[in-house]
Short mmCIF file of C-alpha atoms and ligand atoms in Angstrom, two decimals:
data_model
loop_
_atom_site.label_atom_id
_atom_site.label_comp_id
_atom_site.label_asym_id
_atom_site.label_seq_id
_atom_site.Cartn_x
_atom_site.Cartn_y
_atom_site.Cartn_z
CA MET A 26 195.27 256.11 14.09
CA ASN A 27 198.18 253.85 14.98
CA SER A 28 197.68 250.16 15.44
CA ILE A 29 198.73 248.02 18.34
CA GLU A 30 201.88 246.29 17.29
CA ILE A 31 201.42 242.58 17.04
CA LEU A 32 203.84 240.95 19.42
CA ASP A 33 206.48 238.64 18.05
CA LYS A 34 207.52 235.45 19.83
CA ASP A 35 210.48 237.11 21.62
CA SER A 36 208.36 239.78 23.20
CA ILE A 37 205.77 237.23 24.32
CA THR A 38 208.46 235.53 26.39
CA ALA A 39 209.13 238.88 28.06
CA VAL A 40 205.58 238.78 29.47
CA LYS A 41 206.21 236.78 32.62
CA LEU A 42 202.87 237.04 34.31
CA LEU A 43 199.88 235.53 32.53
CA PRO A 44 196.16 235.33 33.26
CA ALA A 45 195.24 232.12 35.06
CA ALA A 46 193.23 229.67 32.95
CA ILE A 47 190.83 227.33 34.73
CA GLU A 48 189.42 224.33 32.92
CA ILE A 49 185.83 223.82 34.11
CA THR A 50 185.02 220.13 34.59
CA SER A 51 181.91 218.57 33.08
CA GLN A 52 180.48 218.10 36.57
CA GLU A 53 181.02 221.78 37.42
CA ARG A 54 179.51 222.80 34.10
CA ARG A 55 176.43 220.69 34.85
CA MET A 56 176.06 222.33 38.30
CA ILE A 57 176.23 225.81 36.79
CA LYS A 58 173.71 224.98 34.07
CA ASP A 59 171.31 223.37 36.58
CA ALA A 60 171.59 226.48 38.77
CA ALA A 61 170.86 228.78 35.82
CA VAL A 62 167.83 226.71 34.78
CA HIS A 63 166.50 226.68 38.35
CA LEU A 64 167.02 230.41 38.83
CA HIS A 65 165.43 231.14 35.48
CA ARG A 66 162.32 229.28 36.61
CA LYS A 67 162.26 231.07 39.94
CA TYR A 68 163.14 234.64 38.93
CA GLY A 69 162.30 234.78 35.21
CA SER A 70 165.17 237.09 34.29
CA TYR A 71 168.65 237.84 35.66
CA GLU A 72 167.45 241.47 35.65
CA ASN A 73 165.03 240.66 38.46
CA ARG A 74 166.20 242.79 41.41
CA ASP A 75 165.19 240.05 43.90
CA PHE A 76 167.71 237.80 42.18
CA ILE A 77 170.44 240.47 42.03
CA ARG A 78 169.95 241.47 45.67
CA HIS A 79 170.44 237.84 46.73
CA VAL A 80 173.15 237.04 44.22
CA HIS A 81 175.90 236.47 46.81
CA GLN A 82 173.90 233.94 48.81
CA LEU A 83 172.70 232.25 45.63
CA ALA A 84 176.27 232.00 44.30
CA SER A 85 177.42 230.38 47.57
CA TYR A 86 174.54 227.96 47.43
CA PHE A 87 174.71 226.96 43.78
CA LEU A 88 178.25 227.35 42.46
CA PRO A 89 180.87 224.58 42.72
CA GLU A 90 183.13 225.05 45.73
CA ARG A 91 186.30 225.24 43.64
CA ILE A 92 184.92 228.16 41.61
CA LEU A 93 183.75 229.94 44.77
CA ASN A 94 187.24 229.66 46.24
CA ILE A 95 188.97 230.82 43.06
CA ALA A 96 186.61 233.80 42.76
CA ALA A 97 187.04 234.83 46.42
CA ASP A 98 190.84 234.69 46.15
CA PHE A 99 190.79 236.66 42.90
CA ALA A 100 188.59 239.43 44.32
CA SER A 101 190.96 240.47 47.09
CA ASP A 102 194.34 239.56 45.63
CA PHE A 103 196.11 242.73 44.53
CA SER A 104 199.59 241.24 44.94
CA LYS A 105 202.49 241.42 42.53
CA ASP A 106 201.58 237.95 41.24
CA GLN A 107 197.95 238.72 40.46
CA TYR A 108 197.48 239.40 36.74
CA GLY A 109 193.96 240.70 37.20
CA ALA A 110 192.25 238.36 34.72
CA LEU A 111 190.98 234.80 35.02
CA ILE A 112 189.88 232.60 32.16
CA PHE A 113 187.15 230.05 32.88
CA LYS A 114 187.34 227.61 30.00
CA GLY A 115 184.03 226.00 29.13
CA LEU A 116 181.88 227.54 31.87
CA MET A 117 178.71 226.88 29.86
CA ASP A 118 177.73 224.81 26.87
CA ILE A 119 176.27 227.19 24.31
CA ASP A 120 173.31 225.99 22.27
CA GLN A 121 174.36 227.48 18.91
CA GLU A 122 171.19 226.42 17.16
CA GLU A 123 169.03 228.15 19.70
CA ILE A 124 171.09 231.34 19.37
CA GLY A 125 170.55 231.19 15.59
CA ILE A 126 171.95 233.69 13.10
CA THR A 127 173.94 236.52 14.67
CA PRO A 128 171.77 239.66 14.54
CA SER A 129 173.10 242.64 12.58
CA ASN A 130 173.78 244.66 15.73
CA TRP A 131 173.16 244.65 19.49
CA GLN A 132 170.02 246.75 19.10
CA SER A 133 168.26 243.96 17.23
CA ALA A 134 169.45 241.09 19.45
CA ASP A 135 166.79 239.04 21.25
CA SER A 136 168.06 239.28 24.84
CA SER A 137 165.82 236.44 26.05
CA LYS A 138 168.19 234.06 24.25
CA PHE A 139 170.91 235.09 26.66
CA ASN A 140 168.86 234.66 29.82
CA LEU A 141 170.50 231.45 31.12
CA TYR A 142 173.96 232.79 30.34
CA GLY A 143 173.09 235.99 32.21
CA PHE A 144 172.24 234.01 35.32
CA ALA A 145 175.55 232.13 35.11
CA CYS A 146 177.58 235.34 34.69
CA ALA A 147 175.75 237.04 37.56
CA LEU A 148 176.55 234.10 39.87
CA VAL A 149 180.26 234.40 39.02
CA HIS A 150 180.19 238.10 39.97
CA GLY A 151 178.14 237.20 43.03
CA ALA A 152 180.90 234.83 44.15
CA LEU A 153 183.56 237.55 44.20
CA PRO A 154 181.43 239.08 45.82
CA SER A 155 180.48 241.96 43.54
CA LYS A 156 177.10 243.24 42.40
CA PRO A 157 176.08 243.40 38.73
CA VAL A 158 175.23 246.99 37.74
CA GLN A 159 174.40 248.93 34.59
CA TYR A 160 175.85 252.22 33.40
CA TYR A 161 173.88 254.96 31.71
CA SER A 162 177.15 255.97 30.04
CA GLN A 163 177.02 252.63 28.22
CA ARG A 164 173.92 252.14 26.07
CA LYS A 165 171.83 254.36 28.39
CA GLY A 166 171.93 251.48 30.83
CA GLY A 167 170.58 248.83 28.52
CA GLY A 168 170.40 246.14 31.19
CA LEU A 169 172.91 244.17 33.24
CA ILE A 170 174.28 242.34 30.22
CA HIS A 171 175.41 243.90 26.99
CA ALA A 172 175.67 241.79 23.86
CA ILE A 173 178.81 242.87 21.99
CA ILE A 174 178.22 242.23 18.30
CA PRO A 175 180.23 243.57 15.34
CA ASP A 176 178.11 246.11 13.47
CA GLU A 177 178.95 246.91 9.82
CA LYS A 178 178.04 250.59 10.30
CA MET A 179 180.38 250.88 13.29
CA ARG A 180 183.24 248.78 11.94
CA GLU A 181 185.87 251.55 12.05
CA THR A 182 185.04 252.76 15.59
CA GLN A 183 186.88 252.27 18.88
CA THR A 184 183.81 250.62 20.43
CA GLY A 185 182.61 247.10 21.12
CA SER A 186 180.66 247.26 17.85
CA GLY A 187 183.81 247.94 15.81
CA SER A 188 185.88 245.27 14.06
CA ALA A 189 188.07 246.69 11.28
CA THR A 190 190.59 248.42 13.54
CA ASP A 191 192.41 247.18 16.62
CA LEU A 192 190.55 248.13 19.78
CA TYR A 193 193.26 249.65 21.93
CA VAL A 194 193.70 248.25 25.42
CA HIS A 195 191.68 250.17 27.98
CA THR A 196 190.22 249.79 31.42
CA GLU A 197 186.44 249.97 31.07
CA ASP A 198 185.01 253.47 31.53
CA ALA A 199 188.38 254.93 32.52
CA PHE A 200 186.59 258.33 32.48
CA LEU A 201 184.44 257.47 35.51
CA LYS A 202 185.42 257.68 39.17
CA HIS A 203 183.10 254.74 39.82
CA GLN A 204 184.00 252.56 36.89
CA ALA A 205 183.20 248.85 37.15
CA ASP A 206 185.35 246.91 39.61
CA PHE A 207 184.95 243.64 37.74
CA LEU A 208 183.99 242.71 34.19
CA SER A 209 183.07 239.41 32.66
CA PHE A 210 183.14 238.56 28.98
CA MET A 211 181.22 235.44 28.09
CA TYR A 212 181.83 234.21 24.55
CA ILE A 213 178.67 232.95 22.88
CA ARG A 214 180.53 232.48 19.62
CA ASN A 215 183.89 233.43 18.21
CA GLU A 216 183.94 231.58 14.93
CA GLU A 217 186.34 234.14 13.42
CA GLN A 218 188.79 233.00 16.13
CA VAL A 219 189.61 236.55 17.24
CA PRO A 220 192.17 236.50 20.07
CA SER A 221 191.34 238.53 23.14
CA THR A 222 193.84 241.15 24.24
CA LEU A 223 194.76 241.71 27.86
CA TYR A 224 197.30 243.96 29.53
CA SER A 225 198.07 243.89 33.24
CA ILE A 226 199.64 246.71 35.23
CA ARG A 227 201.41 243.92 37.16
CA SER A 228 203.40 243.00 34.07
CA HIS A 229 205.65 246.04 34.60
CA GLU A 230 208.60 245.80 36.91
CA SER A 231 208.71 248.51 39.60
CA ILE A 232 205.82 250.45 38.14
CA GLY A 233 205.46 252.82 41.11
CA GLU A 234 209.17 253.66 41.20
CA ASN A 235 209.60 254.04 37.45
CA PHE A 236 206.40 255.91 36.67
CA LYS A 237 205.86 258.20 39.68
CA PRO A 238 204.31 261.04 37.62
CA LEU A 239 201.43 258.74 36.68
CA PHE A 240 200.12 259.14 40.25
CA GLU A 241 199.70 262.88 39.71
CA ARG A 242 196.34 264.34 38.73
CA ILE A 243 197.54 265.92 35.51
CA TYR A 244 195.90 263.74 32.86
CA LYS A 245 192.86 264.33 30.73
CA ILE A 246 190.64 261.24 30.77
CA PRO A 247 188.19 261.86 27.95
CA LYS A 248 184.97 259.95 27.49
CA ASP A 249 185.17 257.13 24.99
CA ALA A 250 184.09 257.01 21.37
CA ASN A 251 180.51 256.07 22.30
CA LEU A 252 179.93 259.51 23.82
CA GLU A 253 180.15 263.15 22.92
CA THR A 254 182.59 265.26 24.87
CA ASP A 255 181.99 268.87 25.80
CA THR A 256 184.99 271.09 26.18
CA ASN A 257 184.62 271.77 29.93
CA GLU A 258 184.96 268.09 30.67
CA GLU A 259 188.26 267.96 28.90
CA GLU A 260 189.63 270.18 31.64
CA THR A 261 188.90 267.67 34.44
CA LEU A 262 192.15 265.98 35.32
CA ASP A 263 192.97 262.78 37.16
CA SER A 264 195.77 260.30 37.71
CA VAL A 265 196.47 257.17 35.70
CA LEU A 266 197.76 255.19 38.70
CA TYR A 267 196.14 255.17 42.16
CA GLY A 268 195.81 253.09 45.29
CA ASN A 269 198.97 251.50 46.63
CA PHE A 270 202.21 253.13 45.50
CA ARG A 271 204.23 249.93 45.00
CA LEU A 272 201.36 247.85 43.63
CA PRO A 273 198.99 250.40 42.10
CA PHE A 274 195.68 250.23 40.24
CA MET A 275 195.20 251.99 36.90
CA ARG A 276 192.68 253.90 34.82
CA PHE A 277 194.02 253.87 31.30
CA ASP A 278 192.64 254.12 27.80
CA ALA A 279 195.38 254.30 25.19
CA ALA A 280 193.07 255.39 22.35
CA GLU A 281 191.46 258.27 24.25
CA GLN A 282 194.31 259.44 26.47
CA LEU A 283 197.13 259.20 23.96
CA PHE A 284 195.81 258.99 20.42
CA ASN A 285 192.60 261.01 20.43
CA PRO A 286 193.51 263.97 18.15
CA ASP A 287 190.88 266.20 19.81
CA ILE A 288 192.42 265.84 23.27
CA GLN A 289 195.49 267.90 23.99
CA GLN A 290 197.29 266.57 27.05
CA SER A 291 199.76 269.01 28.60
CA GLU A 292 203.32 268.55 27.43
CA GLU A 293 204.30 266.89 30.71
CA ALA A 294 201.26 264.58 30.73
CA HIS A 295 201.79 263.59 27.12
CA HIS A 296 205.46 262.85 27.75
CA CYS A 297 204.69 260.64 30.79
CA LEU A 298 201.91 258.78 28.99
CA SER A 299 204.10 258.19 25.94
CA GLU A 300 206.92 256.73 28.05
CA PHE A 301 204.42 254.52 29.88
CA TRP A 302 202.85 253.33 26.61
CA GLU A 303 206.29 252.59 25.16
CA GLU A 304 206.77 250.00 27.93
CA ALA A 305 203.14 248.90 28.19
CA ARG A 306 202.61 248.07 24.53
CA HIS A 307 205.25 245.36 24.74
CA LEU A 308 203.43 243.75 27.64
CA ILE A 309 200.12 243.17 25.86
CA TYR A 310 199.04 239.55 25.87
CA SER A 311 197.04 238.27 22.92
CA ASN A 312 197.74 234.57 22.85
CA PHE A 313 194.36 233.39 24.05
CA THR A 314 191.55 232.82 21.60
CA PRO A 315 188.27 232.37 23.46
CA GLN A 316 185.88 229.62 22.39
CA ALA A 317 182.11 229.48 22.83
CA GLY A 318 181.28 229.05 26.52
CA ASP A 319 184.53 230.57 27.83
CA VAL A 320 184.38 233.44 30.31
CA ILE A 321 187.12 235.99 30.95
CA LEU A 322 186.77 237.63 34.35
CA VAL A 323 188.71 240.88 34.75
CA ASN A 324 189.64 243.08 37.70
CA ASN A 325 189.09 246.45 35.96
CA HIS A 326 191.62 248.19 38.24
CA LEU A 327 194.46 245.81 37.42
CA CYS A 328 193.92 244.69 33.89
CA ALA A 329 192.96 246.41 30.62
CA HIS A 330 191.38 244.68 27.67
CA GLY A 331 191.06 245.17 23.92
CA ARG A 332 190.97 243.20 20.72
CA SER A 333 192.83 242.84 17.42
CA ALA A 334 191.20 243.91 14.16
CA PHE A 335 189.19 241.19 12.46
CA ARG A 336 186.83 240.59 9.57
CA ALA A 337 183.42 239.92 11.00
CA GLY A 338 181.82 236.78 9.58
CA VAL A 339 185.01 235.46 7.97
CA ARG A 340 187.05 232.56 9.26
CA ASN A 341 190.44 231.79 7.83
CA ILE A 342 191.32 228.10 7.74
CA ASP A 343 194.76 227.29 6.31
CA GLY A 344 194.75 230.46 4.24
CA VAL A 345 191.26 229.88 2.84
CA GLU A 346 188.47 232.25 3.84
CA HIS A 347 185.16 230.74 4.89
CA GLN A 348 181.96 232.50 5.81
CA CYS A 349 180.92 232.06 9.42
CA GLN A 350 178.53 233.51 11.96
CA ARG A 351 179.71 236.82 13.39
CA ARG A 352 181.03 236.93 16.92
CA ILE A 353 178.79 237.46 19.97
CA MET A 354 180.11 238.26 23.42
CA LEU A 355 178.18 239.10 26.58
CA ARG A 356 179.65 241.71 28.91
CA MET A 357 178.61 242.14 32.52
CA MET A 358 179.97 244.79 34.89
CA SER A 359 179.85 244.84 38.66
CA LYS A 360 180.66 246.96 41.72
CA VAL A 361 181.81 245.69 45.10
CA SER A 362 179.99 248.48 46.97
CA LEU A 363 176.69 250.15 46.14
CA ILE A 364 177.23 252.48 49.10
CA ASP A 365 180.44 254.11 47.83
CA MET A 366 178.81 255.26 44.60
CA ARG A 367 175.36 256.13 45.96
CA ALA A 368 175.73 259.76 44.85
CA HIS A 369 175.91 258.43 41.30
CA THR A 370 172.97 256.01 41.12
CA LEU A 371 169.27 256.46 40.47
CA THR A 372 167.16 257.26 43.54
CA ASP A 373 165.04 254.15 43.09
CA ASP A 374 167.65 251.86 41.60
CA PRO A 375 171.08 251.70 43.27
CA PHE A 376 172.19 249.25 40.56
CA PHE A 377 171.88 251.94 37.84
CA VAL A 378 174.92 254.21 37.58
CA ILE A 379 174.42 257.74 36.21
CA GLU A 380 177.96 259.12 36.46
CA GLU A 381 178.87 260.90 33.24
CA HIS A 382 182.45 261.99 33.72
CA LEU A 383 184.85 261.85 36.69
CA GLY A 384 182.40 262.46 39.54
CA LYS A 385 179.82 264.45 37.53
CA ASN A 386 176.40 262.92 36.83
CA PHE A 387 174.24 263.09 33.73
CA GLN A 388 172.30 266.30 34.40
CA GLN A 389 168.97 264.96 33.13
CA LEU A 390 169.13 262.01 35.54
CA GLN A 391 170.48 263.87 38.56
CA ASN A 392 167.15 264.11 40.40
CA VAL A 393 165.42 261.06 39.00
FE1 FE2 B 349 185.89 247.63 26.82
#
């Protein structure tokens, strides 16, 4: 599989639009922590549906006004100047000692250690406003927050548990009609100093004009490496760009749509995707290295994300390799409307999404 080309300095300067970075003040950080502690006492867990149902009101009540305003502007700004990703620097202080040694994989992580951070992330989504949800297609649901931890057994895979290969830029769950609207990535630790990778559809000039065929429903959008694909699903086609013609949204997964050897796009689709990728790959931004407590908030219709290859548990300082704790990141996904995707959620839990592939649900959960 090809690797993402690492950008040189000249191509970085060609990327005009950048994600906005917001430095959280110590006073704001204190307010957020106090809110999380209070909500933890009241609701026990961020999974508590009473908390999630009230998350918008609670965000308005508890979050600093500046963050509320930034979040509200971000949620409905689809303009040419909106990158589609925000970086909140130092949103929370992370108690590294309390987190302890990084577990060997997400399955063995003690999620109670992430409880306060889960409340903080949920409030940020609540401020957009957008509702935290879980996807059966990801970890069979697995809760509203997923710990992303490098797993030795999965190191070569194109998944959050991988590490040894570049994770190609992708919009999350590109293979779903009701993919998350917003994502947050909270960094608990990133001692290896792995840069995050972001790519915005707004970084292209005249995308609608130059890439008209991407609006056509001629592309295979296979499920990602976490899931098995059956051959019928490969025949379902959709567009890469949608929404407004001049300032479109995108569903795009370079690894699955372009480089998955099992997926044969039609000649026309492959040609259009290749031309698009030829421009897109030069617009990838990977100059930000998140630190513990940082949060990247992403509009999943405007901005794709990925990561460079790294060696889990190894930090390079001035050419010397040191052992370190492996990286931990918390991902939360949210939807603006529970109503729009009601045909794809559990009967008794509208926060649990059961879409399997482009409008089709997981059969076994259809009538649950
Ligand atoms: Fe992802």
